[in-house]
Short mmCIF file of C-alpha atoms in Angstrom, two decimals:
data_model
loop_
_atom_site.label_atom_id
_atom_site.label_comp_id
_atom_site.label_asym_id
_atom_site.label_seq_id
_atom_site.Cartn_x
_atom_site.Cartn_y
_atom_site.Cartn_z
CA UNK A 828 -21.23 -1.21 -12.82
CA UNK A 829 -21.96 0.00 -16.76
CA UNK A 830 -20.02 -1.40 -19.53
CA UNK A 831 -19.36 2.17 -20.30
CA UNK A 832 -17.61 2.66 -16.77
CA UNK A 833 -15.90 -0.36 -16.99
CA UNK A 834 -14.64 0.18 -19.47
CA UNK A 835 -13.12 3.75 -18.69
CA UNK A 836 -11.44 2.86 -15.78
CA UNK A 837 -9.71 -0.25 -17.62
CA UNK A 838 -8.52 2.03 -20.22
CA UNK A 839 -7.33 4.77 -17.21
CA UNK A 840 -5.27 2.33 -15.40
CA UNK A 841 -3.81 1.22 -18.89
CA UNK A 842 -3.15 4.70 -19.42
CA UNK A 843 -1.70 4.90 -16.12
CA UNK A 844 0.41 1.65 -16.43
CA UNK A 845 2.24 2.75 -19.71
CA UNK A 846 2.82 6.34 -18.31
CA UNK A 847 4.34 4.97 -15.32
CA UNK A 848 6.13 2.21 -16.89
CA UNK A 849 7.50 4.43 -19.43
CA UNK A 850 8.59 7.14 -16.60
CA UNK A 851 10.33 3.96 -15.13
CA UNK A 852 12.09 3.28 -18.27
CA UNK A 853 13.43 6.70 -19.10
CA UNK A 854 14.71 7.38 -15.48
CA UNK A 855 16.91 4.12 -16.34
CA UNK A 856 18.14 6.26 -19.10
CA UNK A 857 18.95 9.09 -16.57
CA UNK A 858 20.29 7.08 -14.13
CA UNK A 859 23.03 6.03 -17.01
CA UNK A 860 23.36 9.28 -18.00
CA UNK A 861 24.65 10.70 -14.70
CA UNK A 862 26.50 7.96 -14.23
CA UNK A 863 28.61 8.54 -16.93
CA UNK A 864 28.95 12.01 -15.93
CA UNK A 865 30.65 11.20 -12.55
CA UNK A 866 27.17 11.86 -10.89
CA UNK A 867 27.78 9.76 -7.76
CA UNK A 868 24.66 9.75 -5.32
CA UNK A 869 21.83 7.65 -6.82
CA UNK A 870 20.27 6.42 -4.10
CA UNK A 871 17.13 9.01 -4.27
CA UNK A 872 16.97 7.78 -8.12
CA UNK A 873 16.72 4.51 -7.26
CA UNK A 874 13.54 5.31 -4.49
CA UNK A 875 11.57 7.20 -6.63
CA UNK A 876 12.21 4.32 -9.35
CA UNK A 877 10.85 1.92 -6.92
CA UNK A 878 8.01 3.78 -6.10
CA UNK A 879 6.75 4.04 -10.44
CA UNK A 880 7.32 0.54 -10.34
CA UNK A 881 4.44 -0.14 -7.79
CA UNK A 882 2.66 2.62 -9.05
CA UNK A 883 3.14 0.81 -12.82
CA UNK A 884 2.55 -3.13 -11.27
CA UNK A 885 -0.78 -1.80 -9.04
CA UNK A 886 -2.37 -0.34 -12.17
CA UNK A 887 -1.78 -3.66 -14.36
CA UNK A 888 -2.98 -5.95 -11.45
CA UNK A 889 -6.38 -3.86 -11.50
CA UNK A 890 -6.53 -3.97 -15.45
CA UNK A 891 -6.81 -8.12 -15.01
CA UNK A 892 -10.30 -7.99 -13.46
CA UNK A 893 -11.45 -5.15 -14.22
CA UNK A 894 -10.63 -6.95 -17.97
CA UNK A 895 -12.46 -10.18 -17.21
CA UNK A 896 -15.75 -8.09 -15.83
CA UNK A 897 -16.15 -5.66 -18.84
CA UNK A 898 -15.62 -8.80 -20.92
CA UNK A 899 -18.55 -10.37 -18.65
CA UNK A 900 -20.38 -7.05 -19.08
CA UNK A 901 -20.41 -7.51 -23.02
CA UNK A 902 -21.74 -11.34 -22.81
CA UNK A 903 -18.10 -12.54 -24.45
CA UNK A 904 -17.82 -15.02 -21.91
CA UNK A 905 -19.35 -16.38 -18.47
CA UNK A 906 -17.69 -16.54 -15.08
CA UNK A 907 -19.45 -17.56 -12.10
CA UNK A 908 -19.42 -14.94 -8.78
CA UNK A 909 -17.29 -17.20 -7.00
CA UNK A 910 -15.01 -16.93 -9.53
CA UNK A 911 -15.05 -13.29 -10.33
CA UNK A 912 -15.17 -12.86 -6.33
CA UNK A 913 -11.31 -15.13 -6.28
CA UNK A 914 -9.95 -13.18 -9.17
CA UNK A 915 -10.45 -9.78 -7.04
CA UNK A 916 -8.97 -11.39 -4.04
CA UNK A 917 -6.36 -12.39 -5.51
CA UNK A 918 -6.02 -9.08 -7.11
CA UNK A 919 -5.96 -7.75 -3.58
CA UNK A 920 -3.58 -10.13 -2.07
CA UNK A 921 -1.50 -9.21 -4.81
CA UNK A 922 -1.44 -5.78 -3.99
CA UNK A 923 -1.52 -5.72 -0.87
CA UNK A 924 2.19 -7.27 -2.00
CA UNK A 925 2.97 -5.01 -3.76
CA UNK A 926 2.33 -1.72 -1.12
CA UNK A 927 3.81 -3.66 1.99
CA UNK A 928 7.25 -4.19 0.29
CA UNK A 929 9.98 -3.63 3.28
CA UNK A 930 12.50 -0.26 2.70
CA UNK A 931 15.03 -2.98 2.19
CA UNK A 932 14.61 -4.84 -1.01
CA UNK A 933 17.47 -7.61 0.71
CA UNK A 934 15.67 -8.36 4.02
CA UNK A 935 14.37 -12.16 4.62
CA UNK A 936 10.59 -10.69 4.54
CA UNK A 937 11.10 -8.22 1.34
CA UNK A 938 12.70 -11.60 -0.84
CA UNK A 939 10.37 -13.94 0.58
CA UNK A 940 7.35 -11.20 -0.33
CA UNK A 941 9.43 -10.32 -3.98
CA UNK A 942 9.26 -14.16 -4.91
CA UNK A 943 5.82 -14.65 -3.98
CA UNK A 944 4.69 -11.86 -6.47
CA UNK A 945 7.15 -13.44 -9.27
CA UNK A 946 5.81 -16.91 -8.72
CA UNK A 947 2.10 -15.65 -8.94
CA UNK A 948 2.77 -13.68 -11.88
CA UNK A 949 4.59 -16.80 -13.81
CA UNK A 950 1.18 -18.62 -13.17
CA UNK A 951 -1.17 -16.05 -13.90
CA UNK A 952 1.04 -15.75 -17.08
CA UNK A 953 1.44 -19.16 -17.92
CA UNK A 954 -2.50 -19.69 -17.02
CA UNK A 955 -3.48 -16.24 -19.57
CA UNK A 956 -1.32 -18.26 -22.74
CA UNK A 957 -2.79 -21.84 -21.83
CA UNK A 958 -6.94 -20.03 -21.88
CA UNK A 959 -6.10 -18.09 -24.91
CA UNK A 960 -4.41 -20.93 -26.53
CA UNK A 961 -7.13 -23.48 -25.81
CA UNK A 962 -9.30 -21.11 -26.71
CA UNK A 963 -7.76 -20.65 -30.07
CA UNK A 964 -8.36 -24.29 -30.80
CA UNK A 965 -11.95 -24.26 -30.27
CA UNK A 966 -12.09 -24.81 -27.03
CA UNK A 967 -13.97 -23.02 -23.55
CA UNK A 968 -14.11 -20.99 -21.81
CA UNK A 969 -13.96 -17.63 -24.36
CA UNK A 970 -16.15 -17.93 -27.43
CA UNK A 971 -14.10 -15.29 -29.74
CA UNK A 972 -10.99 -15.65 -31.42
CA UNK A 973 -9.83 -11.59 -30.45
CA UNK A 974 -10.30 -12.67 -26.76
CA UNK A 975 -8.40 -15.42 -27.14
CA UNK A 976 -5.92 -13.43 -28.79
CA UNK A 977 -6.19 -11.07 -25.81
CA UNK A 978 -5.67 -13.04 -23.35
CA UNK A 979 -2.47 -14.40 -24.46
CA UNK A 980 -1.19 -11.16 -24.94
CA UNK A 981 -1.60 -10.36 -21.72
CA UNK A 982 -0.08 -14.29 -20.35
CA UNK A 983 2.90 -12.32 -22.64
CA UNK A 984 2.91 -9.57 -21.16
CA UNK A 985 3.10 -10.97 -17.89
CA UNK A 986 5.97 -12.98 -18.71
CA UNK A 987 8.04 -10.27 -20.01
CA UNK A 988 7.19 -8.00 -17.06
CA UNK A 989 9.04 -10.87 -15.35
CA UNK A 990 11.74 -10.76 -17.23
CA UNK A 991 12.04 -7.03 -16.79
CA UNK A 992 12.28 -7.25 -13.20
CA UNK A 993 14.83 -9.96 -13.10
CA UNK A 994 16.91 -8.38 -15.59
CA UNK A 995 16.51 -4.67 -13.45
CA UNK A 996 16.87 -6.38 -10.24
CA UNK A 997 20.76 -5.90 -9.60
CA UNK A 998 20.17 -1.80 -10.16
CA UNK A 999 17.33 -1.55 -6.98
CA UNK A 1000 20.06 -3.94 -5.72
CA UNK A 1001 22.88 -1.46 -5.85
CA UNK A 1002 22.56 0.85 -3.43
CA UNK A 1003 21.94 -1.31 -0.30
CA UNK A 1004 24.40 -4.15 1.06
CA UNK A 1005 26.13 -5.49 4.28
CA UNK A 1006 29.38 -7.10 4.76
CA UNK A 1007 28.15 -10.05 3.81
CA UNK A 1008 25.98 -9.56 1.00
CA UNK A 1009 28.04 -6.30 -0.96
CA UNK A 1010 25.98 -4.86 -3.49
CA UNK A 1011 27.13 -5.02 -6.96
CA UNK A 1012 28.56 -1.96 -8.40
CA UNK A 1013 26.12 0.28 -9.45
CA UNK A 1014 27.35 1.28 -12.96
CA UNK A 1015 28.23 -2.50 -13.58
CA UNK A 1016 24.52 -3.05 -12.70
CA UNK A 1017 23.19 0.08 -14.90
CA UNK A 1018 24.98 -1.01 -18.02
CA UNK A 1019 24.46 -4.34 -17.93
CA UNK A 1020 20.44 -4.18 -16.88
CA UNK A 1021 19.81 -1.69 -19.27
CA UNK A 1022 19.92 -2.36 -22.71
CA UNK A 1023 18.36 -5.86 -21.87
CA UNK A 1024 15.61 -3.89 -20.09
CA UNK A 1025 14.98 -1.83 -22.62
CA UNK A 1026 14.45 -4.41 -25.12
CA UNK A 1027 11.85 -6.63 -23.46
CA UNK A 1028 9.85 -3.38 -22.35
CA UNK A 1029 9.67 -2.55 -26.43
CA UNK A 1030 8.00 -6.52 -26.77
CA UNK A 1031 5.98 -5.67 -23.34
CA UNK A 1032 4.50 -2.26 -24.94
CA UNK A 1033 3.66 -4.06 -28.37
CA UNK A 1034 1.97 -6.92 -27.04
CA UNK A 1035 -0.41 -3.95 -24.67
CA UNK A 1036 -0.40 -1.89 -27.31
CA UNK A 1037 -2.21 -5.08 -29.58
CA UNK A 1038 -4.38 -5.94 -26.71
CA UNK A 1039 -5.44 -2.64 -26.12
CA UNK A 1040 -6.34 -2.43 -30.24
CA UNK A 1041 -8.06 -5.87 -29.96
CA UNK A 1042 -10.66 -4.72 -26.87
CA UNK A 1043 -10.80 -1.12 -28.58
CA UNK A 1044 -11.89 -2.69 -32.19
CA UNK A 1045 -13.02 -6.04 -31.92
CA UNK A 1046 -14.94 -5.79 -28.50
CA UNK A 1047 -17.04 -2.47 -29.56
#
């Protein structure tokens, strides 16, 4: 595949990643808007909120690799095809996580799948900062200092998506429950998620936002 092609399809699933993250973000804002008008049925709210979130997590898993072959493509820094081969499996696995998610978010098999994804996205975080940050200090495997950068914006970005998730977690929560595991209240959830929410998806959009500028300016 051409650098040129690579390169447009990273930048369409960022495009699609922000659109749908930011869709995600402002139907929060809805959500707490008809609650507070005595709007009482949220359930179909919450559904099509689940569904930009896997629309918004599918398009950043693709960005990863598709980020490490255009940087490949441009000679910035060499991975062997085993390795590019493992980073698209687990790419794949990953997805395929994300797409077989139970209808119930509070099953054994939806948590069990739900913490999987949160561990692998604490290590593929924590592993983006340590490369970039190694990096930084003159160190392999990435030769530039804007890479570097990069890629511990993205270990960021990672992080905070975590943090999103947890913090939004009791609102996909609220409309399911059993007499033994009641949901929390749903406008409880809403106000207390929100504003949180809100304010770690500002840091997640700046530290794209800068990553995007680095590949855009320092990687033509």
């Amino acid at each position: 595949m051409s650098t040129s092609v690579l390169l447009l399809t990273h930048l369409a699933f960022f495009a699609i990643w922000l659109g749908a993250h930011l869709a995600g973000l402002v139907l929060l804002w809805q959500m707490r808007a008809a609650e507070r008008s005595g709007a009482t049925e949220q359930r179909h709210m919450v559904v099509a909120l689940m569904r930009i979130e896997r629309l918004s997590r599918s398009a950043f898993i693709l960005m990863l690799p598709l980020g490490i072959e255009l940087a490949e493509a441009r000679g910035l820094f060499e991975m062997t095809g085993a390795g590019t081969a493992g980073v698209w499996l687990l790419a794949l696995i990953w997805l395929i996580g994300v797409w077989r998610q139970p209808r119930s978010r509070r099953t054994d098999l939806a948590v069990g799948i739900r913490t999987a994804q949160r561990v692998l996205m604490v290590i593929v975080g924590l592993l983006m900062l340590g490369t970039g940050a190694l990096s930084l200090a003159g160190g392999p495997p990435l030769g530039t200092s804007w890479l570097a950068a990069k890629f511990m914006l993205y270990g960021a970005a990672l992080l905070l998506t975590f943090g999103i998730e947890m913090v939004t977690q009791p609102v996909l929560y609220s409309t399911e429950g059993d007499s033994l595991r009641p949901p929390p209240p749903f406008a409880v959830s809403l106000e207390h998620s929100l504003p949180r929410a809100s304010a770690l998806a500002v840091l997640l959009y700046l530290c794209l936002l800068a990553a995007a500028w680095f590949g855009l300016t320092q990687g033509a």
